[in-house]
Amino acid sequence: MEKSDSPLSRLVGLRRQVRDVPAYPYVPSPARIKLDQNESAYDFPAELKQLAVERMLECPWQRYPDLHSTGLRQAIGRLEGWDPEGVVVTSGSNVMIKLLTELAGIGQTVLTTTPTFSVYPLEAGMLGAELVQVPVEADLSLPAGGLRQELRRRIPGLFVLIQPQAPTGYADCPEVVRSLVEEAAAHGWLTVIDEAYHHFSETSYLDLVREFPGVLSMRTFSKAWGLAGLRLGYALAHPELAEQLSKLVSAFAINVLTQSAVEVALEHPEYVRERVEENRRERERMLAALQGHPHWRARPSSTNFFLIQTDDDAAALRLLEEHDVVVRVQKALPVVGDCLRVSVGSPADNDAFLQAAAAAR
Ligand SMILES: *Cc1c(COP(=O)(O)O)cnc(C)c1O
C-alpha cells in the first residue's frame, strides 16, 4: 500500500484489490549460472532457431496474426492427441491463470494449497476472488482431507491442483488427485491441473480431463521445451469449456513470431526427451551429492528444481554468489519454512553449484 503522500493517494478510482497485492517478486541477478527460474539449461537448438527465423521471415509482419492461432492449436492437438477445438493458447500460462480466475474465481472462490505457485494468490487477490489455501501435509503431499472439506462447503469457483507441485517438486499419488477431482466435479468446481513440470515427472492427467468436462490441464513451453522467452502456454479442455475460456483471451493474443517458432518446435519435439533424461540424471546426482551435508538439507523432487534448507540462507547465498551461481530464495514457505529453490542446470552449472555446497561443509 502506498503512503498518504503518494501521487496516487487521491486516485480513488484505482481498485483497492490491486493496490493491496504486492508486485510479482523477482529480482534479476548478474550471476552467470542461473539456477533461479526453473528454465531449461539449454537454448533452443541452433538449427531449429534458424528454421524458426526463416518461418518468421515468411510471415507478413504488417498483418494481424491468425485470430485464434488455428495452425498452432492444430499442431498442439496433434502432439497431445487432443481435439484442436479443446486447445486454448495464451502468451504464457501466467496469463491463463488470470483468465481462469476471471472464468471461475471472481465473486467466487479460488481454492489451492499453501505453499502454491505464487501467481494463483496474486491473481485471486487482484481480481477480488475469495482465496482459500489449505496447508500441504508435513511430507508435502496434498492435504486431501482439508481440500475435500473446502470443496464441500465453499461456493464453487476455481480449484487449483499443480502436478507435480510447485514450489516443492512433490508428485502426488494419482489416486489422491483423482479422488479430489471427483469431489470437485461433484460440487461443480472448475478444476485446473497445472502440469507445467509434467515432462520431468513423466505424469499426465489428461485421462481425468477426458473424463470430467469441468477439468482442464494447463501446460507450457517455458520449462521442458526451453522456450520461456517465446511466452506460450496452453490449456487442454473439453471443447465446450475451451469455447468459454477462449472468450476471455484477448483478440490476436499470440504474435506471428511466437506462432512460427513454436510451430517449428512442435515439428521437432525429439530434443525435449534427451533434455528431460539429462535433467533426471543431474537432479539425482545433485541430491546424492548433498546427502549427508552438515548444513544443507535437500528435498527430493520430481521436477527440474528442488528445495534446500540451510542453517544460514544468507551465508549460503553469499557462497553461491562467489561461485557465480544464483538460486531463488523462498522465505517462510508455509509448512517448509525458509529455503532455497535450486533449478537443475547443465552438468557444468551443477558442478559449480556443488562446489559451493562443498565449500559450505
Ligand atoms: C513456470 C510455471 C508456469 C509457466 O508459466 P509460463 O507463464 O507459461 O512461463 C505455470 N505454472 C507453474 C506452477 C510454473 O512453475
Short mmCIF file of C-alpha atoms and ligand atoms in Angstrom, two decimals:
data_model
loop_
_atom_site.label_atom_id
_atom_site.label_comp_id
_atom_site.label_asym_id
_atom_site.label_seq_id
_atom_site.Cartn_x
_atom_site.Cartn_y
_atom_site.Cartn_z
CA MET A 1 0.00 0.00 0.00
CA GLU A 2 1.29 3.49 -0.84
CA LYS A 3 1.81 6.19 1.79
CA SER A 4 -0.55 9.15 2.11
CA ASP A 5 1.94 11.42 0.30
CA SER A 6 1.91 9.08 -2.72
CA PRO A 7 0.98 10.77 -6.03
CA LEU A 8 -1.75 8.13 -6.22
CA SER A 9 -3.27 8.95 -2.82
CA ARG A 10 -6.22 10.84 -4.37
CA LEU A 11 -6.71 8.37 -7.19
CA VAL A 12 -9.66 6.68 -5.54
CA GLY A 13 -10.60 5.07 -8.86
CA LEU A 14 -7.78 2.56 -8.52
CA ARG A 15 -9.15 -0.69 -7.17
CA ARG A 16 -8.10 -1.45 -3.63
CA GLN A 17 -7.54 -5.13 -4.50
CA VAL A 18 -4.83 -4.23 -7.00
CA ARG A 19 -3.12 -1.80 -4.62
CA ASP A 20 -3.10 -4.35 -1.83
CA VAL A 21 -1.33 -7.07 -3.81
CA PRO A 22 2.48 -6.96 -3.92
CA ALA A 23 4.19 -6.90 -7.33
CA TYR A 24 5.44 -10.24 -8.69
CA PRO A 25 8.53 -10.91 -6.56
CA TYR A 26 11.55 -11.31 -8.82
CA VAL A 27 14.91 -9.55 -8.69
CA PRO A 28 17.29 -10.38 -11.56
CA SER A 29 20.88 -11.20 -10.61
CA PRO A 30 24.06 -10.64 -12.64
CA ALA A 31 25.35 -14.13 -11.72
CA ARG A 32 26.39 -16.19 -14.74
CA ILE A 33 24.92 -19.50 -13.60
CA LYS A 34 21.17 -19.05 -13.42
CA LEU A 35 19.52 -21.68 -11.28
CA ASP A 36 16.75 -19.37 -10.07
CA GLN A 37 13.87 -19.61 -12.57
CA ASN A 38 13.45 -23.30 -13.43
CA GLU A 39 14.31 -22.53 -17.02
CA SER A 40 15.93 -25.04 -19.34
CA ALA A 41 19.72 -25.11 -19.08
CA TYR A 42 19.88 -25.06 -22.88
CA ASP A 43 18.73 -22.71 -25.58
CA PHE A 44 16.53 -23.89 -28.46
CA PRO A 45 18.80 -25.95 -30.78
CA ALA A 46 20.60 -23.62 -33.22
CA GLU A 47 19.37 -25.39 -36.38
CA LEU A 48 15.76 -25.15 -35.14
CA LYS A 49 16.24 -21.49 -34.30
CA GLN A 50 17.36 -20.99 -37.89
CA LEU A 51 14.20 -22.72 -39.18
CA ALA A 52 12.09 -20.60 -36.84
CA VAL A 53 13.68 -17.41 -38.12
CA GLU A 54 13.07 -18.47 -41.72
CA ARG A 55 9.43 -19.15 -40.87
CA MET A 56 9.18 -15.75 -39.19
CA LEU A 57 10.60 -14.07 -42.30
CA GLU A 58 7.87 -15.66 -44.41
CA CYS A 59 5.12 -14.06 -42.28
CA PRO A 60 3.72 -10.67 -43.18
CA TRP A 61 4.52 -8.55 -40.11
CA GLN A 62 2.14 -5.74 -41.02
CA ARG A 63 -0.85 -8.11 -40.78
CA TYR A 64 -2.55 -9.17 -37.59
CA PRO A 65 -1.77 -12.77 -36.67
CA ASP A 66 -4.28 -15.58 -37.04
CA LEU A 67 -7.07 -14.56 -34.65
CA HIS A 68 -7.36 -17.96 -32.98
CA SER A 69 -3.82 -19.31 -33.64
CA THR A 70 -5.51 -22.09 -35.62
CA GLY A 71 -2.36 -23.66 -37.06
CA LEU A 72 -0.62 -23.63 -33.72
CA ARG A 73 -3.61 -25.13 -31.91
CA GLN A 74 -3.82 -27.89 -34.52
CA ALA A 75 -0.11 -28.65 -34.06
CA ILE A 76 -0.54 -28.81 -30.26
CA GLY A 77 -3.59 -31.04 -30.79
CA ARG A 78 -1.50 -33.42 -32.93
CA LEU A 79 1.27 -33.56 -30.32
CA GLU A 80 -1.11 -34.21 -27.43
CA GLY A 81 -3.68 -36.34 -29.25
CA TRP A 82 -6.29 -33.69 -28.46
CA ASP A 83 -9.17 -32.11 -30.41
CA PRO A 84 -7.82 -28.68 -31.50
CA GLU A 85 -11.24 -27.22 -30.57
CA GLY A 86 -10.29 -28.07 -26.97
CA VAL A 87 -6.92 -26.29 -27.13
CA VAL A 88 -6.64 -22.69 -25.87
CA VAL A 89 -3.34 -20.77 -26.16
CA THR A 90 -2.14 -17.71 -24.22
CA SER A 91 1.17 -15.89 -24.06
CA GLY A 92 2.46 -17.94 -21.15
CA SER A 93 0.40 -19.91 -18.64
CA ASN A 94 0.67 -16.99 -16.24
CA VAL A 95 -1.86 -15.26 -18.48
CA MET A 96 -4.00 -18.41 -18.46
CA ILE A 97 -4.09 -18.26 -14.66
CA LYS A 98 -5.59 -14.78 -14.88
CA LEU A 99 -8.21 -15.99 -17.38
CA LEU A 100 -9.13 -19.00 -15.25
CA THR A 101 -9.55 -16.71 -12.27
CA GLU A 102 -11.80 -14.48 -14.38
CA LEU A 103 -13.73 -17.50 -15.62
CA ALA A 104 -14.44 -19.11 -12.26
CA GLY A 105 -12.92 -17.08 -9.44
CA ILE A 106 -14.30 -13.54 -9.44
CA GLY A 107 -17.06 -13.24 -6.83
CA GLN A 108 -16.48 -16.92 -6.06
CA THR A 109 -13.60 -18.94 -4.67
CA VAL A 110 -10.07 -19.87 -5.67
CA LEU A 111 -9.10 -22.96 -3.70
CA THR A 112 -5.47 -24.05 -3.62
CA THR A 113 -2.83 -25.26 -1.22
CA THR A 114 -0.19 -23.35 0.64
CA PRO A 115 2.54 -23.24 -0.46
CA THR A 116 1.39 -22.89 -4.05
CA PHE A 117 2.59 -21.22 -7.27
CA SER A 118 2.58 -17.53 -6.33
CA VAL A 119 0.60 -16.35 -9.36
CA TYR A 120 -2.63 -18.02 -8.18
CA PRO A 121 -2.90 -15.99 -4.96
CA LEU A 122 -1.79 -12.80 -6.73
CA GLU A 123 -4.48 -13.08 -9.41
CA ALA A 124 -7.14 -14.10 -6.90
CA GLY A 125 -6.24 -11.04 -4.82
CA MET A 126 -6.25 -8.58 -7.71
CA LEU A 127 -9.46 -9.92 -9.19
CA GLY A 128 -11.21 -9.99 -5.84
CA ALA A 129 -11.84 -13.73 -5.67
CA GLU A 130 -12.08 -15.33 -2.26
CA LEU A 131 -8.77 -17.14 -1.80
CA VAL A 132 -8.77 -20.31 0.30
CA GLN A 133 -5.46 -22.08 0.91
CA VAL A 134 -5.07 -25.38 2.76
CA PRO A 135 -1.56 -26.19 4.07
CA VAL A 136 0.08 -29.23 2.49
CA GLU A 137 0.91 -32.20 4.73
CA ALA A 138 4.26 -32.34 6.54
CA ASP A 139 5.62 -34.65 3.80
CA LEU A 140 4.45 -32.00 1.25
CA SER A 141 1.70 -34.22 -0.18
CA LEU A 142 -1.73 -32.78 -0.95
CA PRO A 143 -3.90 -32.15 2.12
CA ALA A 144 -6.68 -34.33 0.75
CA GLY A 145 -8.93 -34.19 3.81
CA GLY A 146 -8.72 -30.43 4.17
CA LEU A 147 -9.26 -29.79 0.47
CA ARG A 148 -12.24 -32.15 0.37
CA GLN A 149 -13.84 -30.28 3.24
CA GLU A 150 -13.38 -26.91 1.49
CA LEU A 151 -14.68 -28.33 -1.81
CA ARG A 152 -17.86 -29.31 0.01
CA ARG A 153 -18.52 -26.16 1.97
CA ARG A 154 -17.33 -23.21 -0.17
CA ILE A 155 -19.09 -21.51 -3.04
CA PRO A 156 -17.57 -23.33 -6.03
CA GLY A 157 -15.10 -21.50 -8.20
CA LEU A 158 -11.60 -22.44 -9.36
CA PHE A 159 -9.87 -25.45 -7.80
CA VAL A 160 -6.13 -25.45 -8.43
CA LEU A 161 -4.07 -28.64 -8.43
CA ILE A 162 -0.42 -28.43 -9.51
CA GLN A 163 1.14 -31.77 -10.50
CA PRO A 164 3.92 -32.20 -9.77
CA GLN A 165 3.52 -29.47 -7.18
CA ALA A 166 5.30 -26.13 -7.25
CA PRO A 167 7.29 -24.81 -5.48
CA THR A 168 8.04 -28.14 -3.78
CA GLY A 169 8.52 -30.57 -6.69
CA TYR A 170 6.35 -33.18 -4.94
CA ALA A 171 4.38 -35.54 -7.19
CA ASP A 172 1.24 -36.93 -5.52
CA CYS A 173 -0.33 -40.38 -5.94
CA PRO A 174 -2.63 -40.37 -8.99
CA GLU A 175 -5.37 -41.93 -6.82
CA VAL A 176 -5.35 -38.92 -4.50
CA VAL A 177 -5.53 -36.50 -7.41
CA ARG A 178 -8.39 -38.48 -8.94
CA SER A 179 -10.38 -38.55 -5.71
CA LEU A 180 -10.05 -34.76 -5.34
CA VAL A 181 -11.06 -34.18 -8.95
CA GLU A 182 -14.12 -36.38 -8.40
CA GLU A 183 -15.07 -34.41 -5.31
CA ALA A 184 -14.59 -31.09 -7.13
CA ALA A 185 -16.64 -32.28 -10.11
CA ALA A 186 -19.45 -33.49 -7.84
CA HIS A 187 -19.74 -29.98 -6.38
CA GLY A 188 -19.42 -28.08 -9.64
CA TRP A 189 -15.91 -26.63 -9.36
CA LEU A 190 -13.77 -25.79 -12.37
CA THR A 191 -10.52 -27.71 -11.79
CA VAL A 192 -7.20 -26.77 -13.33
CA ILE A 193 -4.39 -29.31 -13.18
CA ASP A 194 -1.28 -27.21 -13.74
CA GLU A 195 1.14 -29.59 -15.46
CA ALA A 196 4.00 -27.13 -16.05
CA TYR A 197 6.54 -29.78 -14.95
CA HIS A 198 4.84 -32.98 -16.12
CA HIS A 199 7.65 -33.94 -18.55
CA PHE A 200 10.06 -34.28 -15.65
CA SER A 201 7.77 -36.49 -13.57
CA GLU A 202 6.52 -38.39 -16.66
CA THR A 203 2.96 -37.96 -15.46
CA SER A 204 -0.15 -36.88 -17.31
CA TYR A 205 -3.65 -36.20 -16.05
CA LEU A 206 -5.28 -36.00 -19.47
CA ASP A 207 -7.35 -39.09 -18.61
CA LEU A 208 -9.13 -37.01 -15.94
CA VAL A 209 -9.60 -34.13 -18.38
CA ARG A 210 -11.23 -36.58 -20.82
CA GLU A 211 -13.47 -37.98 -18.13
CA PHE A 212 -14.61 -34.77 -16.42
CA PRO A 213 -15.79 -31.83 -18.58
CA GLY A 214 -15.03 -29.37 -15.75
CA VAL A 215 -11.34 -30.27 -15.58
CA LEU A 216 -8.56 -28.84 -17.74
CA SER A 217 -4.83 -29.39 -18.00
CA MET A 218 -2.55 -26.38 -18.30
CA ARG A 219 0.85 -26.82 -19.94
CA THR A 220 3.66 -24.56 -21.07
CA PHE A 221 6.58 -24.26 -23.47
CA SER A 222 8.61 -22.50 -20.78
CA LYS A 223 10.10 -25.46 -18.93
CA ALA A 224 10.97 -28.78 -20.66
CA TRP A 225 10.68 -27.21 -24.13
CA GLY A 226 13.14 -24.48 -23.13
CA LEU A 227 11.14 -21.69 -24.79
CA ALA A 228 10.33 -19.40 -21.86
CA GLY A 229 11.37 -16.38 -23.93
CA LEU A 230 8.68 -17.01 -26.56
CA ARG A 231 5.86 -16.99 -23.99
CA LEU A 232 3.39 -19.72 -24.82
CA GLY A 233 1.10 -21.67 -22.54
CA TYR A 234 -1.97 -23.72 -23.35
CA ALA A 235 -4.96 -25.44 -21.86
CA LEU A 236 -6.37 -28.79 -22.94
CA ALA A 237 -10.07 -29.00 -22.17
CA HIS A 238 -13.45 -30.21 -23.32
CA PRO A 239 -14.29 -28.17 -26.48
CA GLU A 240 -17.27 -26.53 -24.76
CA LEU A 241 -15.17 -25.44 -21.80
CA ALA A 242 -12.46 -24.26 -24.21
CA GLU A 243 -15.06 -22.16 -26.01
CA GLN A 244 -15.97 -20.34 -22.78
CA LEU A 245 -12.33 -19.86 -21.78
CA SER A 246 -11.49 -18.56 -25.27
CA LYS A 247 -13.92 -15.66 -24.84
CA LEU A 248 -11.54 -14.26 -22.23
CA VAL A 249 -8.45 -14.48 -24.44
CA SER A 250 -7.74 -11.07 -25.95
CA ALA A 251 -8.02 -10.93 -29.74
CA PHE A 252 -4.83 -11.70 -31.70
CA ALA A 253 -3.16 -12.79 -28.45
CA ILE A 254 -0.22 -14.72 -29.94
CA ASN A 255 2.08 -12.78 -32.23
CA VAL A 256 3.26 -14.19 -35.57
CA LEU A 257 6.83 -14.63 -34.32
CA THR A 258 5.84 -16.87 -31.42
CA GLN A 259 3.34 -18.79 -33.57
CA SER A 260 6.07 -19.51 -36.17
CA ALA A 261 8.76 -20.51 -33.68
CA VAL A 262 6.52 -22.76 -31.58
CA GLU A 263 5.24 -24.48 -34.72
CA VAL A 264 8.85 -25.33 -35.60
CA ALA A 265 9.40 -26.71 -32.08
CA LEU A 266 6.27 -28.86 -32.42
CA GLU A 267 7.63 -30.31 -35.66
CA HIS A 268 10.85 -31.34 -33.85
CA PRO A 269 9.84 -32.48 -30.37
CA GLU A 270 12.67 -35.06 -30.11
CA TYR A 271 15.11 -32.72 -28.38
CA VAL A 272 12.87 -32.48 -25.33
CA ARG A 273 13.26 -36.17 -24.42
CA GLU A 274 17.07 -36.06 -24.20
CA ARG A 275 16.93 -32.98 -22.05
CA VAL A 276 14.38 -34.48 -19.68
CA GLU A 277 16.57 -37.56 -19.28
CA GLU A 278 19.64 -35.47 -18.57
CA ASN A 279 17.63 -33.41 -16.10
CA ARG A 280 16.71 -36.53 -14.15
CA ARG A 281 20.30 -37.82 -14.07
CA GLU A 282 21.61 -34.44 -12.99
CA ARG A 283 18.91 -33.90 -10.36
CA GLU A 284 19.64 -37.27 -8.78
CA ARG A 285 23.40 -36.59 -8.94
CA MET A 286 22.91 -33.27 -7.13
CA LEU A 287 20.62 -34.78 -4.50
CA ALA A 288 23.05 -37.67 -3.90
CA ALA A 289 25.98 -35.26 -3.57
CA LEU A 290 24.06 -33.22 -0.99
CA GLN A 291 23.20 -36.25 1.13
CA GLY A 292 24.92 -36.09 4.48
CA HIS A 293 25.76 -32.41 4.00
CA PRO A 294 26.24 -30.97 7.50
CA HIS A 295 24.40 -27.68 6.85
CA TRP A 296 22.27 -28.07 3.69
CA ARG A 297 19.30 -30.46 3.52
CA ALA A 298 17.80 -31.08 0.07
CA ARG A 299 14.25 -32.31 -0.54
CA PRO A 300 13.63 -34.94 -3.21
CA SER A 301 11.78 -33.71 -6.29
CA SER A 302 10.07 -34.94 -9.46
CA THR A 303 10.78 -31.74 -11.41
CA ASN A 304 13.69 -29.68 -12.76
CA PHE A 305 14.22 -27.98 -9.38
CA PHE A 306 14.41 -28.87 -5.70
CA LEU A 307 14.30 -27.14 -2.34
CA ILE A 308 17.13 -26.98 0.17
CA GLN A 309 17.07 -25.84 3.73
CA THR A 310 20.28 -24.46 5.11
CA ASP A 311 21.42 -23.46 8.59
CA ASP A 312 22.06 -19.94 7.26
CA ASP A 313 20.47 -18.89 3.94
CA ALA A 314 22.35 -15.57 3.79
CA ALA A 315 25.70 -17.35 4.12
CA ALA A 316 24.65 -19.96 1.55
CA LEU A 317 23.61 -17.24 -0.91
CA ARG A 318 26.92 -15.41 -0.44
CA LEU A 319 28.85 -18.60 -1.06
CA LEU A 320 26.79 -19.40 -4.16
CA GLU A 321 27.31 -15.86 -5.42
CA GLU A 322 31.09 -16.27 -5.02
CA HIS A 323 30.74 -19.30 -7.31
CA ASP A 324 28.70 -17.15 -9.72
CA VAL A 325 25.52 -19.12 -9.02
CA VAL A 326 22.09 -17.62 -8.34
CA VAL A 327 19.19 -19.59 -6.81
CA ARG A 328 15.74 -18.46 -5.64
CA VAL A 329 15.05 -17.53 -2.03
CA GLN A 330 11.75 -18.83 -0.66
CA LYS A 331 11.16 -17.01 2.60
CA ALA A 332 8.91 -18.53 5.23
CA LEU A 333 7.28 -21.03 2.92
CA PRO A 334 4.30 -22.46 4.82
CA VAL A 335 4.96 -25.97 6.21
CA VAL A 336 8.50 -25.93 4.75
CA GLY A 337 9.93 -22.74 6.30
CA ASP A 338 12.79 -20.68 4.88
CA CYS A 339 14.51 -22.39 1.99
CA LEU A 340 16.28 -22.00 -1.32
CA ARG A 341 14.88 -23.27 -4.60
CA VAL A 342 17.53 -24.58 -6.96
CA SER A 343 16.93 -25.31 -10.65
CA VAL A 344 18.77 -28.24 -12.20
CA GLY A 345 21.14 -26.81 -14.79
CA SER A 346 23.67 -28.21 -17.24
CA PRO A 347 26.28 -30.60 -15.77
CA ALA A 348 28.81 -27.73 -15.66
CA ASP A 349 26.30 -25.41 -13.92
CA ASN A 350 25.52 -28.12 -11.41
CA ASP A 351 29.23 -28.73 -10.77
CA ALA A 352 29.60 -25.05 -9.88
CA PHE A 353 26.65 -25.35 -7.51
CA LEU A 354 28.08 -28.49 -5.90
CA GLN A 355 31.47 -26.82 -5.46
CA ALA A 356 29.78 -24.08 -3.49
CA ALA A 357 27.95 -26.74 -1.48
CA ALA A 358 31.24 -28.49 -0.73
CA ALA A 359 32.72 -25.19 0.47
CA ALA A 360 29.84 -24.93 2.96
CA ARG A 361 30.97 -28.05 4.79
C1 LIG B 1 6.71 -21.96 -14.66
C2 LIG B 1 5.32 -22.27 -14.27
C3 LIG B 1 4.26 -22.00 -15.11
C4 LIG B 1 4.51 -21.49 -16.51
O1 LIG B 1 4.50 -20.16 -16.65
P1 LIG B 1 4.61 -19.52 -18.10
O2 LIG B 1 3.84 -18.26 -17.95
O3 LIG B 1 3.99 -20.45 -19.10
O4 LIG B 1 6.07 -19.31 -18.36
C5 LIG B 1 2.98 -22.32 -14.70
N1 LIG B 1 2.75 -22.91 -13.52
C6 LIG B 1 3.75 -23.20 -12.69
C7 LIG B 1 3.46 -23.90 -11.42
C8 LIG B 1 5.06 -22.88 -13.03
O5 LIG B 1 6.06 -23.15 -12.20
#
